[in-house]
Coordinates of C-alpha atoms in Angstrom, one line a residue:
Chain A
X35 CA 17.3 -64.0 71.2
X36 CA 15.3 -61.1 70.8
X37 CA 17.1 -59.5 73.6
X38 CA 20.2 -59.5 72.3
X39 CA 19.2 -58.4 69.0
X40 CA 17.9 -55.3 70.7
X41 CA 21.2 -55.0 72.7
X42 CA 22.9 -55.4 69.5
X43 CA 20.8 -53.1 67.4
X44 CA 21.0 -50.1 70.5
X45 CA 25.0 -50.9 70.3
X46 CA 25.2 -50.3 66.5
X47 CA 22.9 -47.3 66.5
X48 CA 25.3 -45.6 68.8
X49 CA 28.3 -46.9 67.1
X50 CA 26.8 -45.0 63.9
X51 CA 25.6 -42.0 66.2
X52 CA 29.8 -42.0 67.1
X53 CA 30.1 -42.0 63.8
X54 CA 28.2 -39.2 62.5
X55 CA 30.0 -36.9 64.8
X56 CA 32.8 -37.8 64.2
X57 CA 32.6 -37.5 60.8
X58 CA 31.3 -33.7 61.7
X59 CA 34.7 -33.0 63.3
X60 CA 37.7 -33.3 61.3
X61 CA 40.7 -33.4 63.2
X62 CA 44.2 -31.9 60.5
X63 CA 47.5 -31.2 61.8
X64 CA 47.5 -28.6 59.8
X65 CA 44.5 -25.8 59.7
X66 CA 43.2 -25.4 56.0
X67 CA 43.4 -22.2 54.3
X68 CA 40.2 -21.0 53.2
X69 CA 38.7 -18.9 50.7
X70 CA 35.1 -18.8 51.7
X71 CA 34.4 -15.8 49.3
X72 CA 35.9 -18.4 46.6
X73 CA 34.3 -21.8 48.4
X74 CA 38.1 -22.4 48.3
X75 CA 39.9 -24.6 50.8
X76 CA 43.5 -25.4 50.3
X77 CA 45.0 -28.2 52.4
X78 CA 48.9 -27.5 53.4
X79 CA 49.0 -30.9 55.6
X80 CA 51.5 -33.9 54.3
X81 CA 50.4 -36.7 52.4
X82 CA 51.8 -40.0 53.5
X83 CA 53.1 -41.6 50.3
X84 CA 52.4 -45.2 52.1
X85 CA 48.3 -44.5 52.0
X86 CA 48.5 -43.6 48.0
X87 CA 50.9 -46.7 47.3
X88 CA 48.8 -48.9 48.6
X89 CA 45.2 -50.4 46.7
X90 CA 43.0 -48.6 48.7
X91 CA 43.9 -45.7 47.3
X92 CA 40.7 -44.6 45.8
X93 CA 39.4 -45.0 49.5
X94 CA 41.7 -42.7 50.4
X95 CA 41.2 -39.5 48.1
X96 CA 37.6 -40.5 49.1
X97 CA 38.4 -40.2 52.5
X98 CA 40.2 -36.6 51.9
X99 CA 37.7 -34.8 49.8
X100 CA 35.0 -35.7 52.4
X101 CA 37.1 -34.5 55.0
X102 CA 38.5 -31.4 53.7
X103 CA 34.8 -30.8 52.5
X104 CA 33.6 -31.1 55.7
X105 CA 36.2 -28.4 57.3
X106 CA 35.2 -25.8 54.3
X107 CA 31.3 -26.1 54.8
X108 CA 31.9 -25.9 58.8
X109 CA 33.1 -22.2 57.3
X110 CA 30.5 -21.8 55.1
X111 CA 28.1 -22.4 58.7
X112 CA 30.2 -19.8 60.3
X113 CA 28.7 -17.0 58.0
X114 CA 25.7 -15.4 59.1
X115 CA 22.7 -16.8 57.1
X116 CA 19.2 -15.4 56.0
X117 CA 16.1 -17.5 55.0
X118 CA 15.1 -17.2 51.3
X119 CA 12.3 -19.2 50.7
X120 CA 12.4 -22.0 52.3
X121 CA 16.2 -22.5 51.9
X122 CA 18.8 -21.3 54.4
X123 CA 21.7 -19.1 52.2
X124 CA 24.8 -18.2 53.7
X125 CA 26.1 -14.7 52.5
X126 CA 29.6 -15.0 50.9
X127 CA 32.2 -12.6 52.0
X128 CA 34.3 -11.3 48.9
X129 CA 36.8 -13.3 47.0
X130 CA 40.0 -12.7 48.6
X131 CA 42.3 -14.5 45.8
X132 CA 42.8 -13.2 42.7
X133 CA 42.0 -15.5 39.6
X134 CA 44.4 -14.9 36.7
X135 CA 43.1 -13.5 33.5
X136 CA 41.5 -15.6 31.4
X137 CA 42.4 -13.9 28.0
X138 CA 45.1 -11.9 27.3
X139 CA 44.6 -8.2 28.0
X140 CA 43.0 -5.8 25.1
X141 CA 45.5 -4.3 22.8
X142 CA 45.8 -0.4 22.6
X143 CA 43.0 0.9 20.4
X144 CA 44.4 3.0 17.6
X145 CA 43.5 6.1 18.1
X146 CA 41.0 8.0 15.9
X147 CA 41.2 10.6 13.0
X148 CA 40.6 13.4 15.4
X149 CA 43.2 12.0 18.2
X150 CA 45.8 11.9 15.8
X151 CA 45.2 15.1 14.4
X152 CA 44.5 16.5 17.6
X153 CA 48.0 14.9 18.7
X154 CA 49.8 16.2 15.5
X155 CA 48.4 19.7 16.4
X156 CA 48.9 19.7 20.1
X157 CA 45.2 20.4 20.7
X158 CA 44.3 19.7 24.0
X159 CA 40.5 18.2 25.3
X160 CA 39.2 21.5 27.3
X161 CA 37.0 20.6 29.8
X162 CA 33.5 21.7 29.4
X163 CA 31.1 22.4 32.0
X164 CA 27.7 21.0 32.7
X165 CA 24.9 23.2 32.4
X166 CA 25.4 26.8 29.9
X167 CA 23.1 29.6 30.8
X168 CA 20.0 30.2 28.8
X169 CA 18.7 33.6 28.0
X170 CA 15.6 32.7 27.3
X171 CA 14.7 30.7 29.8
X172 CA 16.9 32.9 32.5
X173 CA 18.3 29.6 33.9
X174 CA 20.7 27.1 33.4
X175 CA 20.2 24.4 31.3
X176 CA 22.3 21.3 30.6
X177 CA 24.8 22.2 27.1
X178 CA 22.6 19.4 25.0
X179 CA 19.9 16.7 25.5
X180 CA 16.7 16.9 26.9
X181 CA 15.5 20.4 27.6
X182 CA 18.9 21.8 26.7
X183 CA 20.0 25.3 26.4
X184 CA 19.6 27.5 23.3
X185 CA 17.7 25.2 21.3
X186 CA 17.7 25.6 17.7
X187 CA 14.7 23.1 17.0
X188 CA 12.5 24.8 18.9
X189 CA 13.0 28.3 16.8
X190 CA 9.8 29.7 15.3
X191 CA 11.3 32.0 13.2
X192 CA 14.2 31.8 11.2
X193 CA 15.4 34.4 8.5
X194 CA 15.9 33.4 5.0
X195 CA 19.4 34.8 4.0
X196 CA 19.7 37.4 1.5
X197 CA 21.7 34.4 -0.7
X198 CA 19.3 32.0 -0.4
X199 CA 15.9 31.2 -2.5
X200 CA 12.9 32.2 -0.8
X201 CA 10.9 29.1 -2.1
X202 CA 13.7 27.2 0.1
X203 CA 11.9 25.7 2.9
X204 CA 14.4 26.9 6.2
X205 CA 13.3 24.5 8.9
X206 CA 13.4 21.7 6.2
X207 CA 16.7 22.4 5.2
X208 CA 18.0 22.4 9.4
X209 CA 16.5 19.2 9.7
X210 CA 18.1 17.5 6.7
X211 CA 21.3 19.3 7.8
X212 CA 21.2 17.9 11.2
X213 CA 20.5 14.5 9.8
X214 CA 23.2 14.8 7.2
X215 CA 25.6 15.4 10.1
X216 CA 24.4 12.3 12.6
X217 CA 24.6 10.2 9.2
X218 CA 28.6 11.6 8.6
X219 CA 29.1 10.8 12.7
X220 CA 28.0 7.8 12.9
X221 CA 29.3 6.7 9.9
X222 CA 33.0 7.9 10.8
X223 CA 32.7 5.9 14.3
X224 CA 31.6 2.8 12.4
X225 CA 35.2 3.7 10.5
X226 CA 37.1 4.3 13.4
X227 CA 35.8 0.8 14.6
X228 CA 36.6 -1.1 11.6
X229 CA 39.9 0.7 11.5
X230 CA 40.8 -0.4 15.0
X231 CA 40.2 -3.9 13.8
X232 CA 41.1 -4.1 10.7
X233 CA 37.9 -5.4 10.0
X234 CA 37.0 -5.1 6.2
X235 CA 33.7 -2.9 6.0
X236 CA 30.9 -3.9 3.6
X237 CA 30.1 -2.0 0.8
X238 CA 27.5 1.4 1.3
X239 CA 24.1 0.0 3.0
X240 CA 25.3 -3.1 4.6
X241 CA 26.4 -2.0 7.7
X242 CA 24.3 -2.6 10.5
X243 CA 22.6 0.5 11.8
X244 CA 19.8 0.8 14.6
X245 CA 17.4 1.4 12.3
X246 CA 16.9 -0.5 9.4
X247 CA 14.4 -0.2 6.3
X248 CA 12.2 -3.0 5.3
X249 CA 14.5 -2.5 1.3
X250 CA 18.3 -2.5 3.3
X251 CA 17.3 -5.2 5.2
X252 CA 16.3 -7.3 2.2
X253 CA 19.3 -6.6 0.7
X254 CA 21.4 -7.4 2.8
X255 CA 19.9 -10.3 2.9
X256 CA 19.8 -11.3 -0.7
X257 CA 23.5 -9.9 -0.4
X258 CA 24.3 -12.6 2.5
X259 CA 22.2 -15.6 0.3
X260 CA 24.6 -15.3 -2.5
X261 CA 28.1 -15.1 -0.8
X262 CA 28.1 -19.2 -1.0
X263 CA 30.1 -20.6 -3.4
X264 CA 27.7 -21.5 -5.7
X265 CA 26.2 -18.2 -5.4
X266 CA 23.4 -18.7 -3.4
X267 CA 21.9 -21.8 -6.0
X268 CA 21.0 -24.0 -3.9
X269 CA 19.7 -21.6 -0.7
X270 CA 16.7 -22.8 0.9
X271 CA 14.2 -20.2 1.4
X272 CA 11.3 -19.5 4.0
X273 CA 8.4 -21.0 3.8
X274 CA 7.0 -17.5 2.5
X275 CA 9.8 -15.7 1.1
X276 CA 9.2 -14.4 -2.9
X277 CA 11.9 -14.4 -4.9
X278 CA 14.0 -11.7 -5.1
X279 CA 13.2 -9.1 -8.1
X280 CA 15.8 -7.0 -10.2
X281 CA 17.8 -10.0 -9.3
X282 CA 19.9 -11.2 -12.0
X283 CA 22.8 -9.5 -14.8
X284 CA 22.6 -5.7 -15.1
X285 CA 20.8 -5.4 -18.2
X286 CA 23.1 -3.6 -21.1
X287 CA 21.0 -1.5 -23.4
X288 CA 22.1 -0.1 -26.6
X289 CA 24.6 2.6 -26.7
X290 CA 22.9 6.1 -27.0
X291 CA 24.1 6.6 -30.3
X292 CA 24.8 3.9 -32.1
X293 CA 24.5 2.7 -35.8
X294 CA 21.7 4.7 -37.0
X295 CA 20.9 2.8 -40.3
X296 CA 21.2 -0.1 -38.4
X297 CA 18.6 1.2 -35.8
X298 CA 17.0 1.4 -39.0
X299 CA 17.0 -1.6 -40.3
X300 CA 15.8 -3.1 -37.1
X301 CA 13.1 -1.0 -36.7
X302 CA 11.7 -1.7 -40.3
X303 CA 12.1 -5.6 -40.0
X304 CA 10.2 -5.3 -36.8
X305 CA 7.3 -3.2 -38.8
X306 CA 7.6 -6.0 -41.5
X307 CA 7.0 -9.2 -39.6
X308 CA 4.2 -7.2 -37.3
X309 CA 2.6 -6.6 -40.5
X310 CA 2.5 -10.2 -41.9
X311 CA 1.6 -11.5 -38.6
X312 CA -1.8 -9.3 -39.2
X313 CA -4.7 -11.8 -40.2
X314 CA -5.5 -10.9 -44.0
X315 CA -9.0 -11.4 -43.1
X316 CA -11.0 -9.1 -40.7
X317 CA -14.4 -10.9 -39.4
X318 CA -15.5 -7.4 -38.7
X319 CA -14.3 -6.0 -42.0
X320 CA -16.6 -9.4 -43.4
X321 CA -19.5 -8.6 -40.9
X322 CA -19.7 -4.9 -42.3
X323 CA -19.2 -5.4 -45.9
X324 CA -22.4 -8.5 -45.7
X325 CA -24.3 -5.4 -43.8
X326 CA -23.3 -2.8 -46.3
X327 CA -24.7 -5.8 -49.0
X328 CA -27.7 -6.3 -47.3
X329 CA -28.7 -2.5 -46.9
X330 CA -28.1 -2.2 -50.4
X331 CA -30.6 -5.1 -51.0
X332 CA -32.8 -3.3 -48.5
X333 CA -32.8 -0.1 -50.8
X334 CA -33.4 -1.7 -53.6
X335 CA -36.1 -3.5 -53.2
X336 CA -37.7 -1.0 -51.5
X337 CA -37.1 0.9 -54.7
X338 CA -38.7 -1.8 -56.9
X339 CA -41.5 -1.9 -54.3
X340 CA -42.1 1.2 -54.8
X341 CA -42.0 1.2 -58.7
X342 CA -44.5 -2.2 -59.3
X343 CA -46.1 -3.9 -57.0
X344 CA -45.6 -7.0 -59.5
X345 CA -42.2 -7.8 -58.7
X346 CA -43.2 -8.4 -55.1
X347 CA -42.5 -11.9 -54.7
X348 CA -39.9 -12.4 -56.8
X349 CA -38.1 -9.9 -54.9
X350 CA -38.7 -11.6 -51.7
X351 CA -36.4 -14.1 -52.2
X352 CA -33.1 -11.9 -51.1
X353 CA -29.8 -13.7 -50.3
X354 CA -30.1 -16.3 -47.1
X355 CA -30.9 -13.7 -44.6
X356 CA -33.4 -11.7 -46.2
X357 CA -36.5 -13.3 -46.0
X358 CA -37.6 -12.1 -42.8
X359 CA -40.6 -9.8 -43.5
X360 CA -38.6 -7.0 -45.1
X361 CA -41.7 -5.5 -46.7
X362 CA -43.2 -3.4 -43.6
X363 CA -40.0 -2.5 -42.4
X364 CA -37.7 0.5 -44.1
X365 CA -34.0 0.5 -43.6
X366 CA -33.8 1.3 -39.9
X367 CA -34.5 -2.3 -39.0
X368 CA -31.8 -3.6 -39.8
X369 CA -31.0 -4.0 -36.4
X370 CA -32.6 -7.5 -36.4
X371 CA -30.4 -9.0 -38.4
X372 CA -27.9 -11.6 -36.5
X373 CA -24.7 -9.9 -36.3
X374 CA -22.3 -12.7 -36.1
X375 CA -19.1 -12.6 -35.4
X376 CA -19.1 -9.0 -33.1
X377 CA -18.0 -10.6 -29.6
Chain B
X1441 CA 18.6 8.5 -21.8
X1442 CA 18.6 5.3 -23.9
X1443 CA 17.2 3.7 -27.0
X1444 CA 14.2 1.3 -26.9
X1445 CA 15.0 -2.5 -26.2
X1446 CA 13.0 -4.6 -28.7
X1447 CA 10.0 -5.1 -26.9
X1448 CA 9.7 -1.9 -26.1
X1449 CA 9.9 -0.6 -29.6
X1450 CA 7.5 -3.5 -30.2
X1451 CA 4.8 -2.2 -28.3
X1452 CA 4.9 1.1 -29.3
X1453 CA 5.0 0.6 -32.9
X1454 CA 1.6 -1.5 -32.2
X1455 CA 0.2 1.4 -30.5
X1456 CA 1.0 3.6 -33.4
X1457 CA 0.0 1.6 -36.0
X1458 CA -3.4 1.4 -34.4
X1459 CA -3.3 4.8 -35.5
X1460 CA -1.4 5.2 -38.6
X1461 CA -1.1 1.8 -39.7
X1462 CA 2.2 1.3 -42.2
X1463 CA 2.8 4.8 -42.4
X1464 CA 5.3 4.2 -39.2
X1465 CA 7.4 3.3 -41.7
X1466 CA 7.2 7.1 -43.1
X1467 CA 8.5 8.0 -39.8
X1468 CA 11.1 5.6 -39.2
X1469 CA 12.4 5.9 -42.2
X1470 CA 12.6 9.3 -43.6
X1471 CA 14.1 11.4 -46.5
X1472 CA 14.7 14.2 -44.7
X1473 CA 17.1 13.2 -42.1
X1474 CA 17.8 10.4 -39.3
X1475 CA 15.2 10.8 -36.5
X1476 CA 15.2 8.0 -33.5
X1477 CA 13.3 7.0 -30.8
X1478 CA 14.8 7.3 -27.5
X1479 CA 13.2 6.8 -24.1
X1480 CA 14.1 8.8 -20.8
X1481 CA 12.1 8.5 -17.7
X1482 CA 9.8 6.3 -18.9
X1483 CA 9.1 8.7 -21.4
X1484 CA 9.5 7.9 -25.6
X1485 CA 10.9 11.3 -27.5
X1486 CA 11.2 11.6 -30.9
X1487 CA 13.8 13.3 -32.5
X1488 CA 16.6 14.2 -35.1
X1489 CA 20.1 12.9 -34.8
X1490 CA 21.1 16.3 -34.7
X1491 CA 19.0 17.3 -31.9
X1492 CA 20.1 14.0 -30.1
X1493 CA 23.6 14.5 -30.3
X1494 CA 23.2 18.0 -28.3
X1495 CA 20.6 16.5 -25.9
X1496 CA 23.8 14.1 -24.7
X1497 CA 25.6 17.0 -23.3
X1498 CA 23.0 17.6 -20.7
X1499 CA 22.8 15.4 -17.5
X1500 CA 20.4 12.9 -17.1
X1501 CA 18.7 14.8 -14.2
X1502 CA 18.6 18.1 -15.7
X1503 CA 17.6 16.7 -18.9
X1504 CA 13.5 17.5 -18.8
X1505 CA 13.0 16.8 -22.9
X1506 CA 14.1 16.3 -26.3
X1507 CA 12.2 16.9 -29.7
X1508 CA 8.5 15.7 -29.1
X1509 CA 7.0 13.5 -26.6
X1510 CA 5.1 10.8 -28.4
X1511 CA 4.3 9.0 -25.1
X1512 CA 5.4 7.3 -22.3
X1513 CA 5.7 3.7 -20.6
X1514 CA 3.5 2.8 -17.5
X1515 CA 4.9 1.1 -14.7
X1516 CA 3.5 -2.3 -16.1
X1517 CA 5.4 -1.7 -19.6
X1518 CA 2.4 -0.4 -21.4
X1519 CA 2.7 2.5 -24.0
X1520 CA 0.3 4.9 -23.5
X1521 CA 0.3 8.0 -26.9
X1522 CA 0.1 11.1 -25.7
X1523 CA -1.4 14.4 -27.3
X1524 CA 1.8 15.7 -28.3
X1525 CA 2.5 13.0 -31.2
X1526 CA -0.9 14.2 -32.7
X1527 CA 1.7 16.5 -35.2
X1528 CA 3.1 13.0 -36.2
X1529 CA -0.1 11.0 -36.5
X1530 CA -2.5 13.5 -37.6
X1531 CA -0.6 13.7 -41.5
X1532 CA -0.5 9.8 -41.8
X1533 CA -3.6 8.8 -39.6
X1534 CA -5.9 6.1 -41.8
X1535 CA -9.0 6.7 -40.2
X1536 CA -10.6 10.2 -39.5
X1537 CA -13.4 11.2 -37.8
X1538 CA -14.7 15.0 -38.4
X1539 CA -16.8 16.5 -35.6
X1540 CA -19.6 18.9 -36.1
X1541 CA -18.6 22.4 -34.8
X1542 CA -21.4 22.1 -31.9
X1543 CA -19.3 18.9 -30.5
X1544 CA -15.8 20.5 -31.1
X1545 CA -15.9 22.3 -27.9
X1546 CA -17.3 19.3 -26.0
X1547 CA -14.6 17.2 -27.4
X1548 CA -11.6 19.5 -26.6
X1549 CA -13.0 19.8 -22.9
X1550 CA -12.3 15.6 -22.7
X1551 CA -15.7 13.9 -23.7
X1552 CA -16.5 11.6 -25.8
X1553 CA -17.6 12.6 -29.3
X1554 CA -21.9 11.6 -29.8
X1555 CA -23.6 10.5 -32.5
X1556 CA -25.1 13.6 -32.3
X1557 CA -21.5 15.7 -32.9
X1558 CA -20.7 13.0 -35.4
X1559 CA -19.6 15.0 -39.1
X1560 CA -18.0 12.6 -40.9
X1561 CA -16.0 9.5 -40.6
X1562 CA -13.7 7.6 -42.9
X1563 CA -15.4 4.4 -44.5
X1564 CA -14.8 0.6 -43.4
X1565 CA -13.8 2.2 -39.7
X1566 CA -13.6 -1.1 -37.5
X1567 CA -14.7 -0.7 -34.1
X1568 CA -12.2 0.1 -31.3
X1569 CA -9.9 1.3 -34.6
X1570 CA -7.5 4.4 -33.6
X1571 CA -8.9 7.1 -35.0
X1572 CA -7.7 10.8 -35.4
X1573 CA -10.3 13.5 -34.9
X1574 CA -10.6 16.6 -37.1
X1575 CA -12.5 19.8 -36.7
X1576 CA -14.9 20.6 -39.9
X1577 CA -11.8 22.8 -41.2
X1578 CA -9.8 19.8 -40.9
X1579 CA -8.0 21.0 -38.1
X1580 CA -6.7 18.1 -36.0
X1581 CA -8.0 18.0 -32.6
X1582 CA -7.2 15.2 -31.2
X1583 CA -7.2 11.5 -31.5
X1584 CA -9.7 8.5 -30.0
X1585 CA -10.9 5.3 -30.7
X1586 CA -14.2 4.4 -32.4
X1587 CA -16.7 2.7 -30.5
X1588 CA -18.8 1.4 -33.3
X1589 CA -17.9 1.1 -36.9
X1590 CA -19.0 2.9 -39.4
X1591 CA -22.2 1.0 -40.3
X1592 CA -23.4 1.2 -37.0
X1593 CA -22.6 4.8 -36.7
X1594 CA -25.5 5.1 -39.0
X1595 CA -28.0 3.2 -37.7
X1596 CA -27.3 4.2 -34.1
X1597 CA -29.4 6.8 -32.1
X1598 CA -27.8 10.4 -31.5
X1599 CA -26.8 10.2 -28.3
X1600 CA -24.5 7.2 -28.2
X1601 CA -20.7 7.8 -28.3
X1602 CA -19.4 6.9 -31.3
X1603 CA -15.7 7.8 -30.4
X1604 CA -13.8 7.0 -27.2
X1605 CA -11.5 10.0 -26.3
X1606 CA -8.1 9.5 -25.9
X1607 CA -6.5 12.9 -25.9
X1608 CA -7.2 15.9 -27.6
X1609 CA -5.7 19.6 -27.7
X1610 CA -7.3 21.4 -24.8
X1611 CA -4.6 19.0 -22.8
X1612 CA -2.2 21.5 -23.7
X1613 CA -3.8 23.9 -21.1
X1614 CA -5.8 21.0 -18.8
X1615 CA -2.0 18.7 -18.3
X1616 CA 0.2 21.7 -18.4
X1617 CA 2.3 20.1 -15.5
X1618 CA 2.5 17.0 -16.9
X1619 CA 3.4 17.6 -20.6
X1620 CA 7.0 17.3 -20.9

């Protein structure tokens, strides 16, 4: 019993050993076509209609695939093949069919300003060469960029016209001109661009550039928040975003000259409630006129002291915060008196 | 150039009647002709219709200022008098303070006025009042705030300020630049 199981095990391993190379060799009428460069194999060979008629004919597309698979990775072997960590690659040769397009092609771009007034005019491009001879520097430099010929940044001295106003900064002015200048270029390419494609281009300050402040960005965002239809109600905000400020209507002032009495008017009705909203009653106004009452008291009995020394103790008495040993003191200590009412 | 919105004039009339007290209605309303308020760069001028209706022929940018300056408007909305509405406050101010000859120069140089500079000041002064302050000749200098009323000013010793400065002539020649 065990014999024969052996037998029979040894029989089926090379049955499946068989199989395997078989299944390595693919035997087609017809040789595929292949397009390594594309991992593209296309099989020319007939297709008996009796194998896809029949049930099995999953089984048989199977079969197919595997086959024709087969065939295009014993290409793929035929390449020569380098080690890349630990993985054998096989170095594609080029595509050799060409895919279609997958878009349409790009449309002429309109051309430019310049290229049709350069067309109207017949002006032609003239070729320019590379590098332009510096005097200076007795060598040739490139016409602009790094290190370029005849540089006017790098002037130390500059004359102030006879026109001009001496207090006029000269290198200031060459630096805002040159700025002024990149601004105009690149905002006439941005035009050029939007022209080409007929894209609407948002108002001053919105369009991108490379550099933006901290107060365009935040605009533009406030200006993208409210282009919802409820006007940017019911945005969510960051976590930490404030609210936007000068936010809101325009505010409309009066005109510059308007109805003078009626300016008037205003103006006096203003005065008029301001004045009745004053308190009739000033606690310091109270405080100072009981201080000015109680100097007075202080004089005079200091003035009756002085006169009889009879009336002393019936001059003592004083109003309720009098009695506090006036006698030594002369008018100067007042300053002991509670002052209530000052904070 | 634009007139003042009503809270604006609001302030502004509580500044001056810190001063002046009910006489801002002398200068709102006046016999002699239609004078307005109007504020440009922050700045409040006072001036006559007349003077107005030329001052709207010049561009906003070129436009420096128009009649007098009584004072302008900080960035947080507060009013702040300067020395060149003294002309304006000095005939209607309610409480004077006179300063001693001795003090007049100290006080024209920016300091506070002493006890010790102290001539004579209006009666029933309220501390922290707006004050105006005159020369012995009744000159006005300038104009302050009094730091103790007039009780106290008695009684306290001579080197304690008795008036805050707030501005005074000699800003003519110290603020030139400033002035408009």
């Amino acid at each position: 019993m065990a014999a024969c199981s052996v037998e029979q095990l040894l029989a089926k391993a090379e049955q499946e050993e068989a199989e395997k190379l078989k299944s390595i060799s693919v035997h087609k009428e017809l040789d595929l076509d292949f397009d390594v460069g594309n991992l593209l194999a296309c099989d020319k060979n007939r297709i008996e209609s009796r194998d896809f008629r029949e049930q099995k004919k999953e089984d048989f597309l199977r079969s197919l695939a595997r086959d024709n698979t087969q065939l295009l990775i014993n290409e793929i072997w035929k390449l020569p093949t380098e080690r890349v960590e630990e993985a054998i690659v096989a170095k594609l040769p080029e595509p050799a069919t060409p895919l279609p397009r997958e878009k349409p092609p790009p449309k002429p771009r309109p051309p430019t300003k310049w290229e049709q007034f350069a067309k109207l005019k017949g002006i032609q491009k003239k070729k320019k060469t590379n590098l332009v001879w510096d005097e200076n520097a007795k060598e040739w430099r490139r016409r602009w960029g790094y290190k370029r010929a005849n540089d006017d940044t790098k002037e130390w001295l500059i004359e102030v016209p006879e026109t001009a106003d001496p207090n006029e900064d000269q290198f200031a002015k060459r630096v805002k001109a040159k700025k002024e200048r990149v601004a105009k270029n690149e905002f006439n390419r941005l035009r050029n661009i939007a022209r080409a494609q007929k894209v609407k281009v948002p108002g001053v300050g919105l369009t991108p550039k490379a550099q933006q402040s901290k107060d365009e960005l935040s605009r533009a965002v406030s200006v993208a928040k409210t282009s919802t239809a409820s006007m940017g109600r019911f945005q969510d905000r960051l976590p930490k975003e404030k609210a936007p400020k000068n936010q809101g209507k325009k505010r409309k002032f009066e005109p510059l000259i308007g109805d003078f009495s009626s300016e008037k008017q205003r103006q006096l009705e203003l005065l008029k409630v301001m004045d009745s909203k004053k308190p009739k009653l000033d606690i310091t106004k109270a405080v100072n006129k009981q201080m000015r009452e109680d100097d007075r008291e202080e004089a005079a009995a200091k003035h009756k002291k002085g006169a009889g020394k009879k009336g002393r103790k019936g001059n003592m008495l004083g109003k309720g915060k009098g009695g506090k040993g006036k006698g030594g003191k002369a008018g100067g200590g007042g300053k002991k008196k509670g002052k209530p009412g000052k904070h | 150039m634009r007139p003042l919105t009503e809270e604006e004039t609001k302030t502004m009339f509580e500044k001056l009647s810190k001063y002046i007290g009910e006489n801002i209605k002398l200068l709102v309303d006046r016999p002699d002709g239609t004078y307005c308020f109007r504020l440009h760069n922050d700045r409040v001028y006072y001036m006559s219709e007349k003077i107005l209706k030329l001052a709207t022929n010049i561009s906003r940018d070129k436009l420096i200022s128009v009649g007098t300056c009584f004072g302008k408007f900080t960035k947080t909305k507060k009013f702040r008098l300067h020395i060149t509405a003294l002309d304006f406050l000095a005939p209607y101010a309610k409480f004077k303070v006179w300063v001693k000859p001795g003090a007049e120069q100290s006080f024209l140089y920016g300091n506070h006025v002493l006890k010790s500079g102290l001539g004579r000041i209006t009666e029933n002064t309220m501390q922290y009042q707006g004050v105006v302050v005159y020369s012995m000749a009744d000159v006005p200098l300038g104009f302050g705030v009094a730091a103790k009323t007039t009780q106290e000013c008695r009684r306290v010793d001579p080197m304690s300020i008795v008036v805050f400065h707030q501005a005074d002539v000699g800003e003519f020649i110290r603020s030139e630049d400033t002035l408009t």
